[in-house]
mmCIF file of C-alpha atoms in Angstrom:
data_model
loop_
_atom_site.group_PDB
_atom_site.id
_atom_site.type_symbol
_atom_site.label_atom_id
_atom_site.label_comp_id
_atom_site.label_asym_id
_atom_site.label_seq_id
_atom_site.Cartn_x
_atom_site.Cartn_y
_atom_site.Cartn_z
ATOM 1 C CA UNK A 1 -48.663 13.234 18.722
ATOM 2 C CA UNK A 2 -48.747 13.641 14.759
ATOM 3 C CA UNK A 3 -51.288 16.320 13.432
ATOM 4 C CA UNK A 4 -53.227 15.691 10.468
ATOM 5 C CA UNK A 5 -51.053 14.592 7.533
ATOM 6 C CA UNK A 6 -51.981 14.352 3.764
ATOM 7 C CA UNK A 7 -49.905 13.148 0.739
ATOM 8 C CA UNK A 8 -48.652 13.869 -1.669
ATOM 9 C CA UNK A 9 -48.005 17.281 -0.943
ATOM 10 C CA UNK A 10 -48.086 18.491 -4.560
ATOM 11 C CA UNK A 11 -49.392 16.841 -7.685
ATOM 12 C CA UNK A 12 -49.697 17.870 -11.372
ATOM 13 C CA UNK A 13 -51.914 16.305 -13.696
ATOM 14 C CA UNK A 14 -53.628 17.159 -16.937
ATOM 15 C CA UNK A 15 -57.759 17.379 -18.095
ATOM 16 C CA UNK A 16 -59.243 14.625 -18.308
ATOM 17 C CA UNK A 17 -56.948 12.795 -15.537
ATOM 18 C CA UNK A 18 -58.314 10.919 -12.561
ATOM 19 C CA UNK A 19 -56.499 12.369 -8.881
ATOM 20 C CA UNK A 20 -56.740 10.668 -5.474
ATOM 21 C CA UNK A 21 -55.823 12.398 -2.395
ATOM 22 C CA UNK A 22 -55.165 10.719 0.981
ATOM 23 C CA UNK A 23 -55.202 11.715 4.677
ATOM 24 C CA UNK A 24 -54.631 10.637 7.610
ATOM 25 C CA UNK A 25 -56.131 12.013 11.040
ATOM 26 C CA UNK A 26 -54.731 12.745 14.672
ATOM 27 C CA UNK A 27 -54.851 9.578 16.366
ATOM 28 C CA UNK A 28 -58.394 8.943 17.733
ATOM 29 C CA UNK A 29 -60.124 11.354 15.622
ATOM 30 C CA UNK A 30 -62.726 9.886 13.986
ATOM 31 C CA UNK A 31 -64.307 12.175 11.789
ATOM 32 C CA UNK A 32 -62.491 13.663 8.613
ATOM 33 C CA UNK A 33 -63.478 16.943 6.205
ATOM 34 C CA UNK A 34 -62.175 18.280 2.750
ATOM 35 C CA UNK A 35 -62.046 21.437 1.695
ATOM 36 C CA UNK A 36 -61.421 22.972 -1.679
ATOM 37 C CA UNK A 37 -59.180 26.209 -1.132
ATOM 38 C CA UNK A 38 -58.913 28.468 -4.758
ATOM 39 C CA UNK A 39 -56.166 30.880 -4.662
ATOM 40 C CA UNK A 40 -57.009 33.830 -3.223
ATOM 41 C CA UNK A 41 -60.185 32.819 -1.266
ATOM 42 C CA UNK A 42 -61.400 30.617 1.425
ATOM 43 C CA UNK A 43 -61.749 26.817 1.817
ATOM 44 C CA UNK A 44 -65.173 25.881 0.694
ATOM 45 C CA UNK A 45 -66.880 22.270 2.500
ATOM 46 C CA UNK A 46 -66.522 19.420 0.005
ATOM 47 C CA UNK A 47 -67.415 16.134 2.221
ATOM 48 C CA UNK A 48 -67.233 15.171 5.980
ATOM 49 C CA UNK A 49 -66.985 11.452 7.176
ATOM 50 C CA UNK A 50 -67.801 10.524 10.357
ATOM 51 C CA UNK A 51 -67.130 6.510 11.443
ATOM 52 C CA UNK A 52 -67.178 6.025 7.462
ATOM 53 C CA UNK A 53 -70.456 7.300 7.102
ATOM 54 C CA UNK A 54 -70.901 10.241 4.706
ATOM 55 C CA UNK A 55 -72.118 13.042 7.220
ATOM 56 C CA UNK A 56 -72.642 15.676 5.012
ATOM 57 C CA UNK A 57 -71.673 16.739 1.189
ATOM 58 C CA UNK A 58 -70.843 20.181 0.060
ATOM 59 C CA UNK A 59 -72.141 22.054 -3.387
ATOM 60 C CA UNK A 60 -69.866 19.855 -5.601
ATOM 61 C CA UNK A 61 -70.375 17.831 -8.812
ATOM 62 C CA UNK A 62 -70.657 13.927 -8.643
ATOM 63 C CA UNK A 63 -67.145 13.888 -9.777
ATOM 64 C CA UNK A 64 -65.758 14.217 -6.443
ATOM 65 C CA UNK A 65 -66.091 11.689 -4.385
ATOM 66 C CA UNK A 66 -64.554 10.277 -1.059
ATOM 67 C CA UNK A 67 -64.487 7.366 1.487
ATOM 68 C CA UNK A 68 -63.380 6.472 4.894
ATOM 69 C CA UNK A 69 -61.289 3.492 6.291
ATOM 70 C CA UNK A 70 -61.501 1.220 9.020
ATOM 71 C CA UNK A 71 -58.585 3.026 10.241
ATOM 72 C CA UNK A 72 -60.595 6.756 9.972
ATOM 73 C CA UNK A 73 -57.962 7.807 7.252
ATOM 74 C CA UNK A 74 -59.853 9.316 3.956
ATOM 75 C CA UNK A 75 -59.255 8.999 0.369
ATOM 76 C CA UNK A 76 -60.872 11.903 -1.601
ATOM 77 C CA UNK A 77 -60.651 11.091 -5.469
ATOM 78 C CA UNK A 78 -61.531 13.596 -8.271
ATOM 79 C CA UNK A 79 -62.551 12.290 -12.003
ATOM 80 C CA UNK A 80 -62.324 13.496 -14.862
ATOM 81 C CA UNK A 81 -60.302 16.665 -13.825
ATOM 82 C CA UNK A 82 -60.886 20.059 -15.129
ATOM 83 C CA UNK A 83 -58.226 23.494 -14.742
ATOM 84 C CA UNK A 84 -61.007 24.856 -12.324
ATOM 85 C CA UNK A 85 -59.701 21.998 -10.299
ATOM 86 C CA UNK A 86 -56.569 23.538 -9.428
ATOM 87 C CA UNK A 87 -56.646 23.967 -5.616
ATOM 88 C CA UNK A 88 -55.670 23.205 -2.388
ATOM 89 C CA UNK A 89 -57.071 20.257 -0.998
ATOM 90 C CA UNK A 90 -57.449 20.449 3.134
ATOM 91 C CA UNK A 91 -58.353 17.528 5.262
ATOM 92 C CA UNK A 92 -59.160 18.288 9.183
ATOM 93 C CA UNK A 93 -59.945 15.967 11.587
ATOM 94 C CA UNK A 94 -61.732 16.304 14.970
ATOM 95 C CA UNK A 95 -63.111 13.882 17.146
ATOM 96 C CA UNK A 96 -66.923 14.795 17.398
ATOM 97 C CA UNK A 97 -69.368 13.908 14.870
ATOM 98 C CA UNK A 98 -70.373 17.369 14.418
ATOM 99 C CA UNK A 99 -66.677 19.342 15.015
ATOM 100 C CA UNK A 100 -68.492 22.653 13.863
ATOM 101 C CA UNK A 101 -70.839 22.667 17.101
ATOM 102 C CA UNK A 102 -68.976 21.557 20.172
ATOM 103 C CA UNK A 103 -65.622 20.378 19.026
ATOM 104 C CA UNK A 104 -62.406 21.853 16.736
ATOM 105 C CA UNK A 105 -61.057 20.638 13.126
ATOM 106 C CA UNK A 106 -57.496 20.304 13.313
ATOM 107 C CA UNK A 107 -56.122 20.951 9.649
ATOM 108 C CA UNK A 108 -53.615 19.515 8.069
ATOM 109 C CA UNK A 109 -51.026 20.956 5.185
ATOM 110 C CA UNK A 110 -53.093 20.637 2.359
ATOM 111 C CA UNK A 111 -52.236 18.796 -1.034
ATOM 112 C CA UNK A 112 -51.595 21.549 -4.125
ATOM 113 C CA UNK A 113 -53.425 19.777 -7.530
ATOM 114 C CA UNK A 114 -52.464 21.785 -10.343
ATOM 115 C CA UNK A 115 -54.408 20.693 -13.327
ATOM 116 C CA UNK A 116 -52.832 21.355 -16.874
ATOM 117 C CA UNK B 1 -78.062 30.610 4.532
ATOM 118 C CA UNK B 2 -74.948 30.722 6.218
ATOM 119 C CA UNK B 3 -72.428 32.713 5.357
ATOM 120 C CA UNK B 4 -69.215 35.170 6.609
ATOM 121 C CA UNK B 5 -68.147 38.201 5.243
ATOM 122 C CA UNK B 6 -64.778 39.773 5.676
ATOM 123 C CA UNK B 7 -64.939 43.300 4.368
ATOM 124 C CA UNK B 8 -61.113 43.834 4.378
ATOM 125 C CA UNK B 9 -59.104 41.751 1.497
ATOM 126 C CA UNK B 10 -55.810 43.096 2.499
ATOM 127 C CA UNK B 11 -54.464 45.480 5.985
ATOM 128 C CA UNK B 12 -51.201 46.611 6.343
ATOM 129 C CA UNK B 13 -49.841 47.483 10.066
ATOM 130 C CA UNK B 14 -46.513 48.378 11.396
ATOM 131 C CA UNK B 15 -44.992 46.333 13.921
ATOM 132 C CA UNK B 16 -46.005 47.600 17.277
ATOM 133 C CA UNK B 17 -49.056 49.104 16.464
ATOM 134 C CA UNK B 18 -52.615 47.195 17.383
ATOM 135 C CA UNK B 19 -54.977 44.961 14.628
ATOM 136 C CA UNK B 20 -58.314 44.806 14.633
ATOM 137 C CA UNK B 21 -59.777 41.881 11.477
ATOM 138 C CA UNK B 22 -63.727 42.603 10.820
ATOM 139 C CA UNK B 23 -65.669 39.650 10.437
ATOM 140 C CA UNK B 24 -69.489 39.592 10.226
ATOM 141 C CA UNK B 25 -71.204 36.523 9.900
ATOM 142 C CA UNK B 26 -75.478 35.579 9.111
ATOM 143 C CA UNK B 27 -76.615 32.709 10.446
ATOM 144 C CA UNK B 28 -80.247 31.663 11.947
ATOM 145 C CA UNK B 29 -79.691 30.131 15.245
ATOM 146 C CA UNK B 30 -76.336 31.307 18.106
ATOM 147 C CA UNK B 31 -73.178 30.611 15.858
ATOM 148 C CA UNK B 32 -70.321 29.197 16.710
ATOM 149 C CA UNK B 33 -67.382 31.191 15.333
ATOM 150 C CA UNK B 34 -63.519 30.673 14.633
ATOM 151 C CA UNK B 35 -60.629 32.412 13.658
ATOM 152 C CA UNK B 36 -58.026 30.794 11.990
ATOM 153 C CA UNK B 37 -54.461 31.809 10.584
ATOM 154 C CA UNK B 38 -52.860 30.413 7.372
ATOM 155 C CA UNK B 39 -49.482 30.901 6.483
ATOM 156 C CA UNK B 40 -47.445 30.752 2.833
ATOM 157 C CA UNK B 41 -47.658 27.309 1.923
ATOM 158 C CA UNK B 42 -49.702 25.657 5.312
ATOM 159 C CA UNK B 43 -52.648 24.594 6.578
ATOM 160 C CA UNK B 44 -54.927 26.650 8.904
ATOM 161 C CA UNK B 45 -54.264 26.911 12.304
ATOM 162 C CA UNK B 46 -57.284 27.381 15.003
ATOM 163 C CA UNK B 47 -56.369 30.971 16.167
ATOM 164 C CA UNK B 48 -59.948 30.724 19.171
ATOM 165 C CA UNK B 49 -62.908 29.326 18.870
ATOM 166 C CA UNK B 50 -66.475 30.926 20.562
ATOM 167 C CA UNK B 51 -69.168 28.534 21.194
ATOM 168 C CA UNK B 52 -70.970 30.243 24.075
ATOM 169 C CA UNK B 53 -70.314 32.204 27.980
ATOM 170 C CA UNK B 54 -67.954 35.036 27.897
ATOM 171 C CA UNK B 55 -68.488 37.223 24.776
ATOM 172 C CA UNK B 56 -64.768 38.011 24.688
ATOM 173 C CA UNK B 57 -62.482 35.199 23.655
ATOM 174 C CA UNK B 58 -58.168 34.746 24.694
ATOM 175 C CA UNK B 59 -56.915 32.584 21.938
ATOM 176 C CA UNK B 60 -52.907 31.736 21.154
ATOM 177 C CA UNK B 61 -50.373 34.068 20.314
ATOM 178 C CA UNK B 62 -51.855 37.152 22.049
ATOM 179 C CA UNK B 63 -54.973 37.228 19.911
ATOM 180 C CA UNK B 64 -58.633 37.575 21.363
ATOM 181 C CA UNK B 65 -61.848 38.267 19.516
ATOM 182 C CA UNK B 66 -65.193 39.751 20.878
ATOM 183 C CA UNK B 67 -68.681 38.604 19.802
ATOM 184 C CA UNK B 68 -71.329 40.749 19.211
ATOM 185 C CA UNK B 69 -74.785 39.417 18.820
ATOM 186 C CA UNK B 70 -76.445 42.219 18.255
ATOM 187 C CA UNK B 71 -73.631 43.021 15.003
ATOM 188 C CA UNK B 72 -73.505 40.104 13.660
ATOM 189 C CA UNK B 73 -69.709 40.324 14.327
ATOM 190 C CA UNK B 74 -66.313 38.588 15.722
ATOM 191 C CA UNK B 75 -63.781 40.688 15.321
ATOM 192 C CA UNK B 76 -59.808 39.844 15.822
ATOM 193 C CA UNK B 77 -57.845 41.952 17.773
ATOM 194 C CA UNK B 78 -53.991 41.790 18.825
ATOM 195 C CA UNK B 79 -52.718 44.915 20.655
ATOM 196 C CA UNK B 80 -49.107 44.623 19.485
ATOM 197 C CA UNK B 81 -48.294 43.337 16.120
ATOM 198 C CA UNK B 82 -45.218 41.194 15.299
ATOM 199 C CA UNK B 83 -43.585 40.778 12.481
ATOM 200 C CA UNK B 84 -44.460 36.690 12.527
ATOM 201 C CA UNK B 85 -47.682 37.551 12.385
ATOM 202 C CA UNK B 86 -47.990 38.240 8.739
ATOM 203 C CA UNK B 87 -50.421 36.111 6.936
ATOM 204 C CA UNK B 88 -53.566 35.648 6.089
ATOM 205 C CA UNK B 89 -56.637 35.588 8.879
ATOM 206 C CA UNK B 90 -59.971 33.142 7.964
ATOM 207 C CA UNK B 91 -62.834 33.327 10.162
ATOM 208 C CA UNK B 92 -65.835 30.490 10.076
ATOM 209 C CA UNK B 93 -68.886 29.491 11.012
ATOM 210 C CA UNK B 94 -69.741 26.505 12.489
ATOM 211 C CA UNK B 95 -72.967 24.004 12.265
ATOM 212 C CA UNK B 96 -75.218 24.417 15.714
ATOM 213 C CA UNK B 97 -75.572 20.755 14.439
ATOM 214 C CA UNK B 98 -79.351 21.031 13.615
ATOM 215 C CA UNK B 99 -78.341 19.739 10.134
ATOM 216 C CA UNK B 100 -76.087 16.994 11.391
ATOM 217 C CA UNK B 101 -73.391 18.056 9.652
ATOM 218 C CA UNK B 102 -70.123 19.515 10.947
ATOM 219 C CA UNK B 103 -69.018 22.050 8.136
ATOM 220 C CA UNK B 104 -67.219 25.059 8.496
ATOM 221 C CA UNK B 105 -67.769 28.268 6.448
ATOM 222 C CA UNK B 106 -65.040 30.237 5.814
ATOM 223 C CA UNK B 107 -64.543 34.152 4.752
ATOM 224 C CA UNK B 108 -62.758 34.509 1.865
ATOM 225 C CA UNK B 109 -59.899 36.033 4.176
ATOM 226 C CA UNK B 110 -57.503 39.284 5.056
ATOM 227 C CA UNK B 111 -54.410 39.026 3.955
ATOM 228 C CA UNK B 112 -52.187 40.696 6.723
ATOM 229 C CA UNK B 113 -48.887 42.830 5.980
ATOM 230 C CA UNK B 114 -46.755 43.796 8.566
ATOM 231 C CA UNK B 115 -44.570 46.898 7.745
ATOM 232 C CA UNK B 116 -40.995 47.022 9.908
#
């Protein structure tokens, strides 16, 4: 079975610029997370979606925001985009509601935004 | 609040010799802890995972980890180091699910050099 994938793998856009980021789970997962990896320290929670529902948001500003498909796949789009941006963007999947508790994220490669 | 603390940024090892990654972690309620491995350019890969029973923990590649309650810790061990090993080591936290929410919290991670 595929793992997680996301796309594109690398993408380089400017302030100011509007990103979207897709992924798409392991096959009958149906809850997705992002995470916001800075060089040099660990992924921090951005959003988790469970059965398209927003489950639970991290400490981020309004201009991140996400959704989830019919399919479970997950866009995660970022606005206005500053050089602070500049990260690696990790989706998991799992197939529990709450993976943290009783169930594991499977993580994917990661999109690298580099924001000029 | 939740949160894990790695105290070493960086180890170097030879090959051969045994590892040992510190991780401490605070959290209210009986955590559920993970280990994961990251290398150059990937995503994370789940390394073991602790959620309760036996306080010491087999996980892939000849890694284990023991939890200590009364430490606060969930430290990585591997008796014989291999050169493939080399990367860097995240451990996390997990939501008991009393906030409904499935995030992870990560480390900010050891970076792991293996000498020849």
């Amino acid at each position: 079975d595929a793992g997680v994938t996301q796309s594109p793998t690398h993408l380089i856009k400017t302030r100011g610029q509007h990103v979207t980021l897709r992924c798409s789970p392991i096959s009958g997962h149906k809850s997705v997370s992002w995470y916001q990896q800075v060089l040099g320290q660990g992924p921090q929670f951005i959003f988790q979606y469970y059965e398209k529902e927003e489950r639970g948001r991290g400490n981020f500003p309004d201009r991140f925001s996400a959704r989830q498909f019919p399919n479970y796949s997950s866009e995660l789009n970022v606005n206005a985009l500053l050089l602070g941006d500049s990260a690696l963007y990790l989706c998991a999947s799992s197939l529990a509601a709450i993976p943290g508790a009783t169930d594991t994220q499977y993580f994917g490669p990661g999109t690298r935004l580099t924001v000029l | 609040a939740q949160s894990v603390t790695q105290p070493d940024i960086h180890i170097t090892v030879s090959e051969g010799a045994s590892l040992e990654l510190r991780c401490n972690y605070s959290y209210g309620a009986t955590p559920y802890l993970f280990w994961y491995v990251q290398s150059p350019g990937q995503g994370l890969q789940l390394l073991l995972k602790y959620f309760s029973g036996d306080t010491l923990v087999q996980g892939i590649k000849g890694f284990e980890a023991e939890f200590k309650m009364s430490q606060s810790s969930f430290n990585l061990r591997k008796p014989s180091v291999h050169w493939s090993d080399a990367a860097e080591y995240f451990c996390a936290v997990g939501s008991d699910g009393s906030s409904n929410t499935g995030k992870l919290i990560f480390g900010q991670g050891t970076t792991l050099q293996v000498k020849p």
